mmCIF file of C-alpha atoms in Angstrom:
data_model
loop_
_atom_site.group_PDB
_atom_site.id
_atom_site.type_symbol
_atom_site.label_atom_id
_atom_site.label_comp_id
_atom_site.label_asym_id
_atom_site.label_seq_id
_atom_site.Cartn_x
_atom_site.Cartn_y
_atom_site.Cartn_z
ATOM 1 C CA ASP F 1 3.817 6.960 -0.331
ATOM 2 C CA THR F 2 4.821 9.680 1.806
ATOM 3 C CA GLY F 3 6.061 10.751 -1.761
ATOM 4 C CA SER F 4 8.803 14.224 -2.083
ATOM 5 C CA PHE F 5 8.522 18.063 -0.682
ATOM 6 C CA GLY F 6 11.756 18.406 -0.124
ATOM 7 C CA ILE F 7 13.915 18.416 3.180
ATOM 8 C CA GLY F 8 12.645 21.684 4.450
ATOM 9 C CA SER F 9 9.581 20.003 5.116
ATOM 10 C CA SER F 10 7.399 18.580 7.285
ATOM 11 C CA ILE F 11 4.656 15.912 7.116
ATOM 12 C CA ARG F 12 1.866 15.025 8.883
ATOM 13 C CA ILE F 13 -0.511 11.450 9.086
ATOM 14 C CA GLU F 14 -2.891 11.506 12.190
ATOM 15 C CA VAL F 15 -5.585 7.916 12.228
ATOM 16 C CA ALA F 16 -8.191 9.127 13.655
ATOM 17 C CA GLY F 17 -11.182 5.677 13.495
ATOM 18 C CA GLY F 18 -10.081 5.170 9.776
ATOM 19 C CA GLN F 19 -7.804 2.828 8.830
ATOM 20 C CA ILE F 20 -4.831 2.003 6.623
ATOM 21 C CA TYR F 21 -3.888 -1.051 4.698
ATOM 22 C CA GLY F 22 -1.171 -2.802 2.602
ATOM 23 C CA ALA F 23 -2.329 -4.976 -0.336
ATOM 24 C CA GLY F 24 -3.161 -8.881 1.042
ATOM 25 C CA GLY F 25 -0.741 -11.770 -1.381
ATOM 26 C CA ARG F 26 -1.896 -14.098 -3.274
ATOM 27 C CA GLY F 27 -2.121 -17.743 -2.947
ATOM 28 C CA GLY F 28 -0.104 -19.215 -4.470
ATOM 29 C CA ARG F 29 -1.367 -21.865 -7.669
ATOM 30 C CA GLY F 30 -1.929 -25.609 -6.817
ATOM 31 C CA SER F 31 -0.080 -27.269 -9.012
ATOM 32 C CA SER F 32 -0.469 -28.810 -12.855
ATOM 33 C CA GLY F 33 -0.458 -32.349 -12.671
ATOM 34 C CA SER F 34 2.493 -34.262 -9.867
ATOM 35 C CA GLY F 35 4.433 -31.271 -9.780
ATOM 36 C CA ASN F 36 5.208 -28.868 -7.395
ATOM 37 C CA GLY F 37 3.093 -26.406 -5.545
ATOM 38 C CA GLY F 38 2.824 -22.289 -6.060
ATOM 39 C CA LYS F 39 4.494 -19.821 -4.223
ATOM 40 C CA GLY F 40 2.383 -17.512 -2.497
ATOM 41 C CA THR F 41 3.153 -13.153 -3.415
ATOM 42 C CA ASN F 42 3.888 -10.593 -0.329
ATOM 43 C CA GLY F 43 2.160 -8.415 1.249
ATOM 44 C CA THR F 44 2.218 -5.005 0.573
ATOM 45 C CA THR F 45 3.324 -2.395 2.940
ATOM 46 C CA ALA F 46 0.257 0.164 4.007
ATOM 47 C CA ILE F 47 3.040 2.767 4.689
ATOM 48 C CA GLY F 48 5.937 4.563 3.344
ATOM 49 C CA VAL F 49 8.297 6.443 4.213
ATOM 50 C CA ARG F 50 10.369 8.343 1.465
ATOM 51 C CA ALA F 51 13.723 9.492 2.124
ATOM 52 C CA GLY F 52 14.309 13.508 1.494
ATOM 53 C CA ASN F 53 11.748 14.732 3.531
ATOM 54 C CA GLY F 54 12.533 17.127 6.922
ATOM 55 C CA SER F 55 9.997 15.217 8.848
ATOM 56 C CA VAL F 56 7.504 12.869 9.133
ATOM 57 C CA THR F 57 4.885 12.511 11.571
ATOM 58 C CA ILE F 58 2.434 9.293 12.092
ATOM 59 C CA ILE F 59 -0.393 9.958 14.747
ATOM 60 C CA ASN F 60 -2.123 7.061 15.211
ATOM 61 C CA GLN F 61 -5.739 7.854 17.685
ATOM 62 C CA GLY F 62 -7.725 4.920 17.836
ATOM 63 C CA GLY F 63 -7.304 3.485 13.947
ATOM 64 C CA LEU F 64 -6.185 0.833 11.995
ATOM 65 C CA ILE F 65 -2.457 1.016 10.582
ATOM 66 C CA GLN F 66 -1.414 -3.017 9.707
ATOM 67 C CA CYS F 67 0.626 -4.774 7.009
ATOM 68 C CA GLY F 68 -0.608 -6.331 4.107
ATOM 69 C CA PHE F 69 -0.370 -10.114 5.204
ATOM 70 C CA ALA F 70 1.364 -13.226 2.686
ATOM 71 C CA GLY F 71 -0.021 -15.302 0.972
ATOM 72 C CA GLY F 72 -0.440 -18.853 1.506
ATOM 73 C CA GLY F 73 1.798 -21.397 -0.549
ATOM 74 C CA GLY F 74 0.220 -24.300 -3.047
ATOM 75 C CA GLY F 75 -0.188 -27.731 -2.999
ATOM 76 C CA GLY F 76 2.123 -29.890 -4.780
ATOM 77 C CA GLY F 77 0.334 -33.100 -6.603
ATOM 78 C CA SER F 78 0.661 -36.814 -6.919
ATOM 79 C CA TYR F 79 1.586 -39.784 -9.604
ATOM 80 C CA ASP F 80 0.658 -43.224 -8.570
ATOM 81 C CA ASP F 81 0.569 -46.391 -9.702
ATOM 82 C CA PRO F 82 -1.007 -49.394 -7.771
ATOM 83 C CA SER F 83 -0.105 -52.619 -8.459
ATOM 84 C CA LYS F 84 -2.212 -54.529 -10.476
ATOM 85 C CA SER F 85 -4.651 -51.843 -11.664
ATOM 86 C CA MET F 86 -5.491 -50.306 -14.741
ATOM 87 C CA THR F 87 -6.039 -47.021 -12.863
ATOM 88 C CA ASP F 88 -3.019 -44.846 -13.015
ATOM 89 C CA PRO F 89 -4.020 -41.464 -10.431
ATOM 90 C CA VAL F 90 -2.843 -38.068 -10.965
ATOM 91 C CA THR F 91 -3.818 -35.170 -9.051
ATOM 92 C CA SER F 92 -2.902 -31.777 -8.098
ATOM 93 C CA GLY F 93 -2.743 -29.609 -5.617
ATOM 94 C CA GLY F 94 -4.814 -27.315 -3.715
ATOM 95 C CA GLY F 95 -4.985 -23.042 -4.531
ATOM 96 C CA GLY F 96 -3.466 -21.099 -1.455
ATOM 97 C CA GLY F 97 -5.579 -18.922 0.639
ATOM 98 C CA GLY F 98 -4.704 -14.995 0.137
ATOM 99 C CA GLY F 99 -2.929 -12.741 2.700
ATOM 100 C CA ALA F 100 -5.331 -10.145 4.641
ATOM 101 C CA GLY F 101 -5.539 -6.482 3.736
ATOM 102 C CA PHE F 102 -7.076 -4.092 1.546
ATOM 103 C CA PRO F 103 -7.210 -4.909 -1.298
ATOM 104 C CA PRO F 104 -7.692 -8.167 0.439
ATOM 105 C CA GLY F 105 -5.934 -11.576 -1.428
ATOM 106 C CA LEU F 106 -7.117 -13.121 -3.806
ATOM 107 C CA GLY F 107 -7.279 -17.499 -3.589
ATOM 108 C CA GLY F 108 -5.090 -19.437 -5.676
ATOM 109 C CA LEU F 109 -6.299 -21.472 -8.079
ATOM 110 C CA GLY F 110 -6.697 -24.535 -8.067
ATOM 111 C CA GLY F 111 -4.645 -27.239 -9.904
ATOM 112 C CA ILE F 112 -4.506 -28.659 -13.506
ATOM 113 C CA ASN F 113 -4.158 -30.886 -15.575
ATOM 114 C CA ALA F 114 -4.894 -33.901 -13.083
ATOM 115 C CA ALA F 115 -5.850 -37.583 -14.713
ATOM 116 C CA LYS F 116 -7.920 -40.435 -13.189
ATOM 117 C CA GLY F 117 -8.476 -38.327 -10.214
ATOM 118 C CA THR F 118 -9.774 -34.440 -9.483
ATOM 119 C CA ASN F 119 -7.997 -31.314 -9.485
ATOM 120 C CA GLY F 120 -7.717 -29.926 -6.415
ATOM 121 C CA ALA F 121 -9.555 -26.151 -5.359
ATOM 122 C CA ALA F 122 -8.617 -22.801 -5.329
ATOM 123 C CA GLY F 123 -8.115 -21.031 -2.086
ATOM 124 C CA GLN F 124 -9.856 -18.533 -1.034
ATOM 125 C CA THR F 125 -9.904 -14.916 -0.917
ATOM 126 C CA ALA F 126 -9.095 -13.165 2.327
ATOM 127 C CA ALA F 127 -10.452 -10.561 3.700
ATOM 128 C CA SER F 128 -9.350 -7.392 4.912
ATOM 129 C CA GLN F 129 -8.324 -8.472 8.548
ATOM 130 C CA THR F 130 -8.808 -11.851 7.938
ATOM 131 C CA ARG F 131 -6.526 -14.716 5.752
ATOM 132 C CA GLY F 132 -7.860 -16.352 3.265
ATOM 133 C CA ASN F 133 -8.299 -20.906 3.524
ATOM 134 C CA GLY F 134 -6.607 -23.233 1.270
ATOM 135 C CA GLY F 135 -8.218 -25.079 -1.255
ATOM 136 C CA ALA F 136 -8.280 -29.094 -0.828
ATOM 137 C CA GLY F 137 -6.537 -31.235 -3.180
ATOM 138 C CA GLY F 138 -7.462 -33.364 -5.340
ATOM 139 C CA SER F 139 -8.868 -37.484 -4.639
ATOM 140 C CA PRO F 140 -7.332 -39.985 -6.569
ATOM 141 C CA ASN F 141 -10.483 -42.514 -8.812
ATOM 142 C CA GLU F 142 -7.964 -45.554 -6.923
ATOM 143 C CA GLY F 143 -5.608 -46.394 -4.210
ATOM 144 C CA SER F 144 -4.796 -43.725 -1.549
ATOM 145 C CA SER F 145 -2.668 -40.466 -3.267
ATOM 146 C CA GLY F 146 -3.635 -37.513 -2.969
ATOM 147 C CA GLY F 147 -2.837 -34.122 -4.249
ATOM 148 C CA GLY F 148 -1.628 -31.315 -0.945
ATOM 149 C CA ASP F 149 -3.451 -28.747 0.128
ATOM 150 C CA GLY F 150 -3.170 -25.646 -0.637
ATOM 151 C CA GLY F 151 -1.866 -23.278 2.746
ATOM 152 C CA ASN F 152 -3.484 -20.976 4.750
ATOM 153 C CA GLY F 153 -3.053 -16.760 4.063
ATOM 154 C CA GLY F 154 -2.054 -14.552 6.489
ATOM 155 C CA ASP F 155 -3.538 -12.615 9.051
ATOM 156 C CA ASN F 156 -2.627 -10.523 12.444
ATOM 157 C CA ASN F 157 -3.077 -13.806 14.676
ATOM 158 C CA VAL F 158 -1.758 -16.734 12.442
ATOM 159 C CA ALA F 159 1.067 -17.239 10.210
ATOM 160 C CA ALA F 160 1.262 -18.458 6.701
ATOM 161 C CA THR F 161 1.342 -21.905 5.673
ATOM 162 C CA SER F 162 3.202 -23.187 3.341
ATOM 163 C CA GLY F 163 1.146 -25.865 1.138
ATOM 164 C CA ALA F 164 1.514 -29.657 2.036
ATOM 165 C CA SER F 165 3.383 -31.922 -0.666
ATOM 166 C CA GLY F 166 2.035 -34.518 -2.569
ATOM 167 C CA SER F 167 1.323 -37.630 -0.739
ATOM 168 C CA GLY F 168 0.964 -41.740 -1.603
ATOM 169 C CA GLY F 169 2.403 -41.384 -4.435
ATOM 170 C CA ASN F 170 4.879 -44.194 -6.276
ATOM 171 C CA LYS F 171 5.802 -42.766 -9.007
ATOM 172 C CA ALA F 172 5.279 -38.588 -8.262
ATOM 173 C CA ASN F 173 4.849 -36.644 -5.339
ATOM 174 C CA GLY F 174 5.073 -32.668 -5.959
ATOM 175 C CA THR F 175 6.440 -30.037 -2.936
ATOM 176 C CA GLY F 176 4.270 -26.970 -1.554
ATOM 177 C CA GLY F 177 4.511 -24.282 -2.781
ATOM 178 C CA SER F 178 6.495 -21.707 -0.271
ATOM 179 C CA THR F 179 4.489 -18.358 1.444
ATOM 180 C CA GLY F 180 4.584 -15.004 0.437
ATOM 181 C CA SER F 181 6.267 -12.377 3.130
ATOM 182 C CA ASN F 182 4.372 -10.305 5.099
ATOM 183 C CA GLY F 183 4.843 -6.318 4.223
ATOM 184 C CA ALA F 184 5.272 -3.749 6.504
ATOM 185 C CA ALA F 185 2.804 -1.649 8.785
ATOM 186 C CA VAL F 186 5.503 1.238 7.963
ATOM 187 C CA ARG F 187 9.218 1.013 6.292
ATOM 188 C CA LEU F 188 11.778 3.414 5.903
ATOM 189 C CA GLN F 189 12.603 3.408 2.646
ATOM 190 C CA ALA F 190 17.153 3.930 2.875
ATOM 191 C CA GLY F 191 17.884 7.698 4.392
ATOM 192 C CA ALA F 192 14.835 8.228 5.375
ATOM 193 C CA THR F 193 13.136 9.038 9.641
ATOM 194 C CA ALA F 194 10.055 9.270 11.189
#
């Protein structure tokens, strides 16, 4: 944030071989049991230009100005009741991957409250320029239902993805969570100029 220095001031931001990052978004949480996956959170802006400054000049000389990227959505869960079976598995979804940025987006927590099946795995935490992958959804002790995988976080090459929905359950299949939104490399507040 450039702050407020008065309408007569001039601000010069020069990035010479360095890096300015927005923070990466966190991955959404995997489902609780057969419920829905959580939403990934938003990445933040690298440089915010506030209204009220006389002029703001941004010069990038071989450096990097990168937004924080969105976190991936968490996976949905599943609940199945196979015929002629005493095993009615409930599986949870995987956590979403974190979005690239600095600090990097944390991976979403894996799902909870599985029964006669496994919980989804946590998503991966991102690096400053590389997204984190979503965690795998849980698996049943019997049958073919399963929790959805967590979506991947975003980075400069690939957009974040929503979590997968649970599948194969004849009682319930939770919906995968949506992604967050990317920040901006440079964001102008209303009335600001750069």
